[in-house]
Amino acid sequence: MTWKHVCGVDDIEPDTVKKFDVDGINIVLINLGDEFRALPPMCPHMEEDLAESGVCTGGMLTCTKHLWQWDLRTGTRQDPAEKDVLMYDVRCEDGKVMVSISEELKYEFEEEDDDDFEF
Amino acid sequence: MNVTLRTKKRAYEFPCEKGERILYAALQAGVPAPYECASGTCGTCRARVKTGEIDELWEQAPGKSSIKPERAEFLMCQCTASSDIEILVPGNLAETTADSNPTAITGQLSNGERLTHDVMRFHVALDSTVAFAAGQFFVFQVDELDGYRAYSMTNYETSVSNLDFVVKKKLGGGFSERLFNGDLDGEKLTGFGPLGEATLRDDDQSDLLCMAGGSGIAGIMSILEAATSTNYFERNDCRGNVIFGVRTMDDIFFANELNAYVRSNSNRLSITIALSDQPVSSDSEGSIDFASGFVHDVASKLIATNEIADPQSSIAFIAGPPPMVDASIRLLLTEAKVPAGRIRYDKFN
């Protein structure tokens, strides 16, 4: 497990979705107010850039493109979202937000041979 | 041709005539295929060819930015089947709850009055009657080469043979320029519909919060007509708020109609016109209020001052250009705390 320093805990306002490049891997970091979540940068539905389309309020992330939603505190998806979001482990220490990135998390549609059309 | 549309859960089979768009064939057969604009701009109706051949009708469709053609993905609204085909659609399809399926229609277009320097009415006299829900739209084409354009009806009756629309003149917009020049007056057209789910539904009982930008007011007019004619606000002991955004006073249209809706729904309907490019000279005129700013800015102020009370229990309708819709959705989710399931929207590209 590789913990990477992404930013300071005060660098992102609460309820804000912000994109970071962490050693060549793009993530979005979301400040829930008292916790942080780190996700791949796109919506698992139609690959919208969550730094643009993502809205977070009360721990709920909404992609404004088609109103898919996830409760980021529990990780559960809300109707009508059909896919879960992937999340990296996050911890805060000494005022720093650290994200565990050993390899890039990808949604199925990014894989060459196993995507959401294959069933 | 026969189409087999597969999702992870089940398969649907339906016929597709030569030249017919696969999306329209699916919807006409009652298959709840995913779509939003049905006219090539949004990319929501993406699918993948598994077997068989398709023909693409609009190679430059903006919605293609959402698909990977190299992986046999395509837009169902912009392709026809040229053989029997098997296609794959991602996700689960919501079963349709509509009373009837959309269908192909024919009719005759006629020009209506010019409402502002760049907005005019037009009408379509259908060769048959249709039923639609307030807030829905049709797609039309005059020439096959032109492709389909989506327009929301401004009128509402349970069964109609005349559909009323507004169109905004766009530079380089072939259809709107030809309409404004009078070139399409009296032309025969073909269409498909009714389409869209940003509608006022029979079981709705809540306050309505309607946010419209420019010609996006069209579907909201239909909703106001339906609400007024069915006594919606009094029947449900609820209120309506409409915020209609235009650039300047000279860009306002439907003022008389909006005033009439306010008067007909005594004290239960408030309408504010938001001027984005001009300070307001008076706070109200007739029964309509005025405010400066974009639609979402004005909505934010009205919510903060409690002039829009309990927005979180409202059903919100949003229609207009994508940036306006996106900003409004953002406001509703964050400041107004409207649950996503109560937001219904149309984005017009």
Coordinates of C-alpha atoms in Angstrom, one line a residue:
Chain A
M1 CA 0.0 0.0 0.0
T2 CA 1.4 3.3 -1.1
W3 CA 0.2 6.4 0.7
K4 CA 0.6 9.6 -1.3
H5 CA 0.4 13.2 0.0
V6 CA -2.3 14.9 -2.2
C7 CA -2.9 18.2 -0.5
G8 CA -3.4 19.9 2.9
V9 CA -6.7 19.4 4.7
D10 CA -7.5 23.1 4.3
D11 CA -6.9 23.1 0.5
I12 CA -10.4 22.0 -0.3
E13 CA -13.5 23.7 1.0
P14 CA -16.2 21.5 2.4
D15 CA -18.6 20.0 -0.1
T16 CA -16.1 20.6 -2.9
V17 CA -15.0 18.2 -5.6
K18 CA -11.4 18.9 -6.8
K19 CA -9.2 17.1 -9.3
F20 CA -5.6 16.1 -8.6
D21 CA -2.9 14.5 -10.6
V22 CA -1.1 12.1 -8.2
D23 CA 2.1 10.9 -9.9
G24 CA 0.3 10.6 -13.2
I25 CA -3.0 9.1 -11.8
N26 CA -6.0 11.5 -11.9
I27 CA -8.3 11.4 -8.9
V28 CA -11.0 13.6 -7.5
L29 CA -10.8 14.5 -3.9
I30 CA -14.0 15.4 -2.0
N31 CA -14.3 17.1 1.3
L32 CA -17.3 15.9 3.2
G33 CA -16.7 18.4 6.0
D34 CA -15.2 16.0 8.5
E35 CA -13.8 13.3 6.2
F36 CA -12.4 13.1 2.7
R37 CA -13.1 10.7 -0.1
A38 CA -10.9 10.0 -3.2
L39 CA -12.4 8.6 -6.4
P40 CA -11.5 8.0 -10.0
P41 CA -12.1 11.3 -11.8
M42 CA -15.1 10.3 -13.9
C43 CA -18.7 9.3 -13.4
P44 CA -19.1 5.5 -13.8
H45 CA -22.2 6.1 -15.9
M46 CA -21.0 8.0 -19.0
E47 CA -17.5 9.1 -18.1
E48 CA -18.4 12.7 -17.2
D49 CA -15.6 14.6 -15.6
L50 CA -16.7 14.7 -11.9
A51 CA -14.6 17.8 -11.2
E52 CA -17.0 19.5 -13.6
S53 CA -20.3 17.6 -13.1
G54 CA -20.0 16.5 -9.5
V55 CA -21.9 18.2 -6.7
C56 CA -21.5 17.2 -3.1
T57 CA -23.8 18.1 -0.3
G58 CA -24.5 16.4 3.0
G59 CA -22.1 13.5 2.0
M60 CA -24.1 12.9 -1.2
L61 CA -22.3 13.1 -4.5
T62 CA -24.5 13.8 -7.5
C63 CA -23.3 13.8 -11.1
T64 CA -25.4 16.6 -12.6
K65 CA -25.3 15.0 -16.1
H66 CA -28.0 12.4 -15.4
L67 CA -28.5 12.8 -11.6
W68 CA -26.8 9.6 -10.5
Q69 CA -26.1 9.8 -6.8
W70 CA -23.9 8.1 -4.2
D71 CA -23.8 8.4 -0.4
L72 CA -20.1 8.8 0.0
R73 CA -20.2 8.1 3.8
T74 CA -21.5 4.6 3.3
G75 CA -20.5 4.1 -0.4
T76 CA -24.0 3.1 -1.3
R77 CA -25.5 4.1 -4.6
Q78 CA -28.9 5.8 -4.8
D79 CA -31.6 5.1 -7.4
P80 CA -31.3 5.6 -10.4
A81 CA -27.5 5.0 -10.2
E82 CA -26.7 1.5 -11.5
K83 CA -23.0 1.4 -10.6
D84 CA -21.0 1.9 -7.5
V85 CA -18.2 4.4 -7.3
L86 CA -14.8 3.1 -6.7
M87 CA -12.9 4.7 -3.8
Y88 CA -9.3 4.9 -2.7
D89 CA -8.5 4.8 1.0
V90 CA -7.9 8.2 2.5
R91 CA -6.4 9.3 5.8
C92 CA -5.5 12.6 7.3
E93 CA -2.4 13.2 9.4
D94 CA -0.5 16.3 10.4
G95 CA -2.9 18.5 8.3
K96 CA -2.2 16.4 5.2
V97 CA -4.6 14.4 3.1
M98 CA -3.0 11.1 2.2
V99 CA -4.5 8.8 -0.4
S100 CA -3.5 5.1 -0.8
I101 CA -2.8 4.6 -4.5
S102 CA -0.9 1.5 -5.4
E103 CA -2.6 1.2 -8.8
E104 CA -5.2 3.2 -10.7
L105 CA -8.8 2.2 -10.0
K106 CA -10.8 1.9 -13.3
Y107 CA -14.4 1.4 -14.1
E108 CA -15.4 -1.5 -16.3
F109 CA -15.8 0.7 -19.4
E110 CA -12.2 1.5 -19.3
E111 CA -11.1 -2.1 -19.6
E112 CA -10.3 -3.4 -23.1
D113 CA -12.1 -6.7 -22.9
D114 CA -14.5 -6.4 -20.0
D115 CA -16.8 -3.5 -20.2
D116 CA -20.4 -2.6 -19.5
F117 CA -21.4 -3.8 -23.0
E118 CA -20.1 -7.4 -22.4
F119 CA -22.7 -9.7 -20.9
Chain B
M1 CA -35.5 -5.7 -40.5
N2 CA -35.6 -7.2 -37.0
V3 CA -33.7 -5.7 -34.1
T4 CA -32.8 -7.7 -30.9
L5 CA -31.9 -5.2 -28.2
R6 CA -30.1 -6.9 -25.2
T7 CA -29.5 -5.5 -21.8
K8 CA -27.8 -7.5 -18.9
K9 CA -31.2 -8.6 -17.7
R10 CA -33.3 -9.3 -20.8
A11 CA -33.7 -9.1 -24.6
Y12 CA -36.3 -7.1 -26.5
E13 CA -37.2 -7.7 -30.2
F14 CA -38.9 -5.2 -32.5
P15 CA -39.1 -4.5 -36.2
C16 CA -37.3 -1.5 -37.8
E17 CA -38.4 -0.3 -41.2
K18 CA -35.8 0.7 -43.8
G19 CA -34.6 4.2 -43.0
E20 CA -36.3 4.2 -39.6
R21 CA -34.1 5.3 -36.7
I22 CA -33.5 2.4 -34.3
L23 CA -34.4 4.5 -31.3
Y24 CA -37.7 5.5 -32.7
A25 CA -38.5 1.9 -33.8
A26 CA -37.7 0.7 -30.2
L27 CA -39.9 3.4 -28.5
Q28 CA -42.7 2.9 -31.0
A29 CA -42.7 -0.8 -30.0
G30 CA -42.8 0.0 -26.3
V31 CA -39.2 -0.8 -25.6
P32 CA -38.0 1.6 -23.0
A33 CA -34.7 2.4 -24.7
P34 CA -32.7 5.1 -23.0
Y35 CA -32.7 8.6 -24.5
E36 CA -32.9 12.3 -23.6
C37 CA -32.8 14.5 -26.7
A38 CA -33.6 11.9 -29.4
S39 CA -31.9 14.3 -31.9
G40 CA -28.2 13.5 -31.8
T41 CA -26.9 15.9 -29.3
C42 CA -26.8 14.2 -25.8
G43 CA -25.3 10.7 -26.4
T44 CA -27.7 9.0 -23.9
C45 CA -29.0 6.5 -26.5
R46 CA -25.6 4.9 -27.0
A47 CA -25.5 1.2 -27.9
R48 CA -23.1 -1.3 -29.5
V49 CA -23.6 -3.4 -32.6
K50 CA -23.1 -7.1 -31.8
T51 CA -24.1 -8.6 -35.2
G52 CA -25.5 -7.1 -38.4
E53 CA -25.1 -3.8 -40.2
I54 CA -26.2 -0.2 -39.4
D55 CA -26.2 3.0 -41.4
E56 CA -25.3 6.3 -39.8
L57 CA -27.4 9.3 -40.7
W58 CA -25.5 12.2 -39.1
E59 CA -21.8 11.6 -38.9
Q60 CA -21.2 14.9 -37.1
A61 CA -23.8 14.4 -34.4
P62 CA -22.5 16.1 -31.3
G63 CA -23.6 13.3 -29.1
K64 CA -20.9 11.1 -30.7
S65 CA -18.4 12.6 -28.3
S66 CA -19.9 10.1 -25.7
I67 CA -19.3 7.0 -27.7
K68 CA -16.4 4.9 -29.1
P69 CA -17.1 4.2 -32.8
E70 CA -14.0 2.0 -33.0
R71 CA -15.7 -0.3 -30.5
A72 CA -18.9 -0.5 -32.7
E73 CA -20.7 1.9 -30.4
F74 CA -23.4 4.1 -32.0
L75 CA -26.3 6.5 -31.3
M76 CA -29.6 4.7 -31.7
C77 CA -31.3 8.0 -32.6
Q78 CA -28.9 8.6 -35.5
C79 CA -28.7 5.1 -37.1
T80 CA -30.9 2.8 -39.0
A81 CA -30.7 -1.0 -39.4
S82 CA -29.6 -2.2 -42.9
S83 CA -29.9 -5.9 -41.9
D84 CA -31.3 -7.8 -39.0
I85 CA -29.2 -6.6 -36.0
E86 CA -28.4 -7.5 -32.5
I87 CA -27.4 -4.6 -30.3
L88 CA -26.3 -4.2 -26.7
V89 CA -27.5 -1.4 -24.4
P90 CA -25.7 -0.7 -21.1
G91 CA -27.6 -0.5 -17.8
N92 CA -31.1 -1.5 -16.8
L93 CA -34.0 -0.1 -18.7
A94 CA -36.8 1.4 -16.6
E95 CA -40.1 -0.2 -17.7
T96 CA -42.3 2.3 -19.4
T97 CA -45.4 3.5 -17.6
A98 CA -46.8 5.5 -20.5
D99 CA -50.4 4.9 -21.6
S100 CA -49.3 4.8 -25.2
N101 CA -46.1 4.7 -27.2
P102 CA -44.7 7.5 -29.2
T103 CA -45.4 7.2 -32.9
A104 CA -44.4 8.6 -36.3
I105 CA -46.6 11.6 -37.3
T106 CA -47.1 13.8 -40.4
G107 CA -48.4 17.3 -40.5
Q108 CA -48.1 20.7 -42.0
L109 CA -46.1 23.6 -40.6
S110 CA -47.3 27.1 -40.4
N111 CA -45.6 30.3 -39.2
G112 CA -46.9 32.1 -36.2
E113 CA -46.3 35.5 -34.9
R114 CA -42.9 37.0 -34.3
L115 CA -42.5 37.3 -30.5
T116 CA -39.2 39.1 -30.3
H117 CA -36.4 39.9 -32.8
D118 CA -35.2 36.3 -32.5
V119 CA -38.1 34.2 -31.2
M120 CA -41.2 33.3 -33.1
R121 CA -44.1 30.9 -32.8
F122 CA -44.8 28.1 -35.2
H123 CA -47.6 25.6 -35.4
V124 CA -48.0 22.1 -36.7
A125 CA -51.4 20.8 -37.9
L126 CA -51.2 17.1 -37.6
D127 CA -52.9 14.7 -39.9
S128 CA -54.2 12.8 -36.9
T129 CA -54.8 13.6 -33.2
V130 CA -52.2 12.8 -30.5
A131 CA -52.2 12.8 -26.7
F132 CA -49.2 14.0 -24.8
A133 CA -48.2 15.0 -21.3
A134 CA -47.5 18.6 -20.4
G135 CA -43.7 19.2 -20.8
Q136 CA -43.1 16.7 -23.6
F137 CA -41.6 17.3 -27.0
F138 CA -41.7 16.1 -30.6
V139 CA -38.8 15.8 -33.1
F140 CA -39.5 17.0 -36.6
Q141 CA -37.8 17.0 -40.0
V142 CA -38.8 18.9 -43.1
D143 CA -36.2 17.4 -45.4
E144 CA -34.6 14.0 -44.9
L145 CA -31.2 15.6 -45.3
D146 CA -31.9 18.1 -42.5
G147 CA -32.3 15.6 -39.7
Y148 CA -34.7 15.8 -36.8
R149 CA -35.0 18.8 -34.4
A150 CA -36.6 18.6 -31.0
Y151 CA -39.2 21.2 -29.9
S152 CA -41.4 21.2 -26.8
M153 CA -45.1 22.0 -27.2
T154 CA -46.3 25.2 -25.5
N155 CA -49.9 24.2 -25.6
Y156 CA -51.7 21.4 -23.7
E157 CA -54.9 19.5 -24.2
T158 CA -55.7 15.9 -23.6
S159 CA -56.1 15.2 -27.3
V160 CA -54.9 17.6 -30.0
S161 CA -54.3 17.8 -33.7
N162 CA -52.6 21.2 -33.4
L163 CA -49.2 21.6 -31.7
D164 CA -47.8 25.0 -30.8
F165 CA -44.1 25.8 -30.5
V166 CA -41.6 28.6 -30.2
V167 CA -38.2 28.7 -32.0
K168 CA -35.2 30.9 -31.3
K169 CA -33.3 32.0 -34.4
K170 CA -29.8 30.6 -34.4
L171 CA -27.0 31.8 -36.7
G172 CA -26.3 29.0 -39.0
G173 CA -29.2 27.1 -37.7
G174 CA -30.7 26.0 -41.0
F175 CA -34.2 25.1 -39.7
S176 CA -34.7 28.2 -37.6
E177 CA -33.4 30.5 -40.3
R178 CA -35.6 29.0 -42.9
L179 CA -38.6 29.3 -40.5
F180 CA -37.8 33.0 -39.9
N181 CA -37.5 33.6 -43.6
G182 CA -40.9 32.1 -44.1
D183 CA -39.5 29.4 -46.3
L184 CA -41.1 26.6 -44.4
D185 CA -44.6 28.1 -44.1
G186 CA -47.0 25.5 -45.4
E187 CA -44.4 22.8 -45.7
K188 CA -45.2 19.2 -45.0
L189 CA -43.2 17.5 -42.3
T190 CA -42.7 14.2 -40.6
G191 CA -42.1 13.8 -36.9
F192 CA -41.9 11.4 -34.0
G193 CA -43.3 11.7 -30.5
P194 CA -44.4 12.6 -27.9
L195 CA -41.1 12.2 -26.1
G196 CA -39.5 13.3 -22.8
E197 CA -40.1 12.6 -19.1
A198 CA -39.8 16.2 -17.7
T199 CA -43.6 16.2 -17.4
L200 CA -46.4 17.1 -15.0
R201 CA -47.8 13.7 -13.9
D202 CA -51.3 12.7 -12.9
D203 CA -50.2 11.8 -9.3
D204 CA -48.1 15.0 -8.7
Q205 CA -49.4 16.9 -5.7
S206 CA -46.5 19.1 -4.6
D207 CA -45.5 22.7 -5.2
L208 CA -44.0 23.3 -8.6
L209 CA -40.7 25.2 -9.1
C210 CA -40.1 25.9 -12.7
M211 CA -36.8 27.4 -14.1
A212 CA -36.6 28.2 -17.8
G213 CA -34.0 29.9 -19.9
G214 CA -35.1 31.5 -23.3
S215 CA -37.1 29.2 -25.5
G216 CA -36.9 26.5 -22.7
I217 CA -40.0 28.2 -21.4
A218 CA -42.0 26.3 -24.0
G219 CA -42.5 23.1 -22.0
I220 CA -43.1 25.2 -18.9
M221 CA -46.0 27.0 -20.7
S222 CA -47.5 23.6 -21.4
I223 CA -47.1 22.6 -17.7
L224 CA -48.7 25.9 -16.6
E225 CA -51.6 25.4 -19.1
A226 CA -52.1 21.8 -17.7
A227 CA -51.9 23.0 -14.1
T228 CA -54.3 25.9 -14.7
S229 CA -56.8 23.9 -16.7
T230 CA -56.9 21.1 -14.1
N231 CA -56.9 23.5 -11.1
Y232 CA -53.7 21.8 -9.9
F233 CA -52.6 24.4 -7.3
E234 CA -56.0 24.8 -5.6
R235 CA -56.8 21.1 -5.8
N236 CA -53.6 20.2 -4.2
D237 CA -53.4 23.2 -1.9
C238 CA -50.0 24.1 -3.2
R239 CA -48.0 26.8 -5.0
G240 CA -46.1 27.4 -8.1
N241 CA -43.0 29.5 -8.7
V242 CA -41.7 30.2 -12.2
I243 CA -38.4 31.9 -13.0
F244 CA -38.0 32.7 -16.6
G245 CA -34.6 34.0 -17.8
V246 CA -34.0 36.2 -20.8
R247 CA -31.2 38.7 -21.6
T248 CA -33.1 42.1 -21.7
M249 CA -36.6 43.5 -21.5
D250 CA -36.7 43.4 -25.3
D251 CA -36.2 39.6 -25.2
I252 CA -39.3 38.9 -23.0
F253 CA -42.1 37.0 -24.6
F254 CA -45.3 35.3 -23.4
A255 CA -45.7 38.2 -20.9
N256 CA -49.5 38.4 -21.5
E257 CA -49.9 34.6 -21.2
L258 CA -47.8 34.5 -18.0
N259 CA -49.8 37.3 -16.5
A260 CA -53.0 35.5 -17.3
Y261 CA -51.7 32.3 -15.6
V262 CA -50.9 34.3 -12.4
R263 CA -54.4 35.9 -12.4
S264 CA -56.1 32.5 -13.0
N265 CA -54.3 30.9 -10.1
S266 CA -55.0 33.6 -7.6
N267 CA -52.2 33.9 -5.1
R268 CA -50.9 30.4 -5.8
L269 CA -48.6 31.2 -8.7
S270 CA -45.6 33.6 -8.7
I271 CA -43.7 34.4 -11.9
T272 CA -40.3 36.2 -11.9
I273 CA -38.5 37.2 -15.1
A274 CA -34.8 37.2 -14.6
L275 CA -32.8 39.6 -16.8
S276 CA -29.2 38.6 -17.2
D277 CA -27.9 41.5 -19.3
Q278 CA -29.9 44.5 -18.0
P279 CA -30.7 46.0 -14.7
V280 CA -34.4 46.0 -13.9
S281 CA -36.1 49.4 -13.9
S282 CA -39.1 48.3 -11.9
D283 CA -39.7 45.3 -9.6
S284 CA -43.0 44.3 -11.2
E285 CA -45.3 44.9 -14.1
G286 CA -48.8 43.5 -14.1
S287 CA -48.7 40.3 -12.1
I288 CA -45.1 39.5 -13.0
D289 CA -42.0 40.3 -10.9
F290 CA -38.6 41.2 -12.3
A291 CA -35.1 40.7 -11.0
S292 CA -31.6 41.1 -12.3
G293 CA -29.3 38.1 -12.8
F294 CA -29.2 34.6 -14.2
V295 CA -32.1 32.2 -13.4
H296 CA -30.2 30.3 -10.8
D297 CA -29.0 33.6 -9.1
V298 CA -32.5 34.9 -8.9
A299 CA -33.8 31.5 -7.6
S300 CA -31.1 31.5 -4.9
K301 CA -32.3 35.0 -3.7
L302 CA -35.9 34.0 -3.7
I303 CA -35.1 30.9 -1.7
A304 CA -32.9 32.8 0.7
T305 CA -35.7 35.4 1.3
N306 CA -38.3 32.6 1.7
E307 CA -40.3 33.9 -1.3
I308 CA -39.9 30.3 -2.5
A309 CA -40.8 28.4 0.6
D310 CA -40.0 24.7 1.2
P311 CA -38.2 24.2 -2.1
Q312 CA -37.1 20.8 -0.9
S313 CA -40.7 19.6 -1.1
S314 CA -41.2 21.0 -4.6
I315 CA -41.1 19.2 -7.9
A316 CA -38.6 21.1 -10.0
F317 CA -38.8 21.5 -13.8
I318 CA -35.7 22.9 -15.6
A319 CA -35.5 23.7 -19.3
G320 CA -33.0 25.7 -21.3
P321 CA -29.5 25.8 -22.6
P322 CA -27.1 23.2 -20.9
P323 CA -25.1 25.8 -18.8
M324 CA -28.4 27.2 -17.4
V325 CA -29.7 23.7 -16.7
D326 CA -26.5 22.7 -15.0
A327 CA -26.3 25.8 -12.8
S328 CA -29.9 25.3 -11.8
I329 CA -29.5 21.7 -11.0
R330 CA -26.4 22.6 -8.9
L331 CA -28.4 25.2 -7.0
L332 CA -31.4 22.9 -6.4
L333 CA -29.2 20.2 -5.0
T334 CA -27.0 22.3 -2.8
E335 CA -28.9 25.4 -1.6
A336 CA -32.5 24.3 -2.1
K337 CA -31.9 20.7 -0.9
V338 CA -34.3 19.4 -3.5
P339 CA -33.9 15.6 -3.8
A340 CA -32.5 14.5 -7.2
G341 CA -35.6 12.4 -7.7
R342 CA -37.8 15.5 -7.7
I343 CA -35.8 17.3 -10.4
R344 CA -37.0 16.9 -14.0
Y345 CA -35.1 18.6 -16.8
D346 CA -34.6 19.1 -20.5
K347 CA -31.3 20.4 -22.0
F348 CA -31.6 22.0 -25.4
N349 CA -28.3 22.0 -27.2

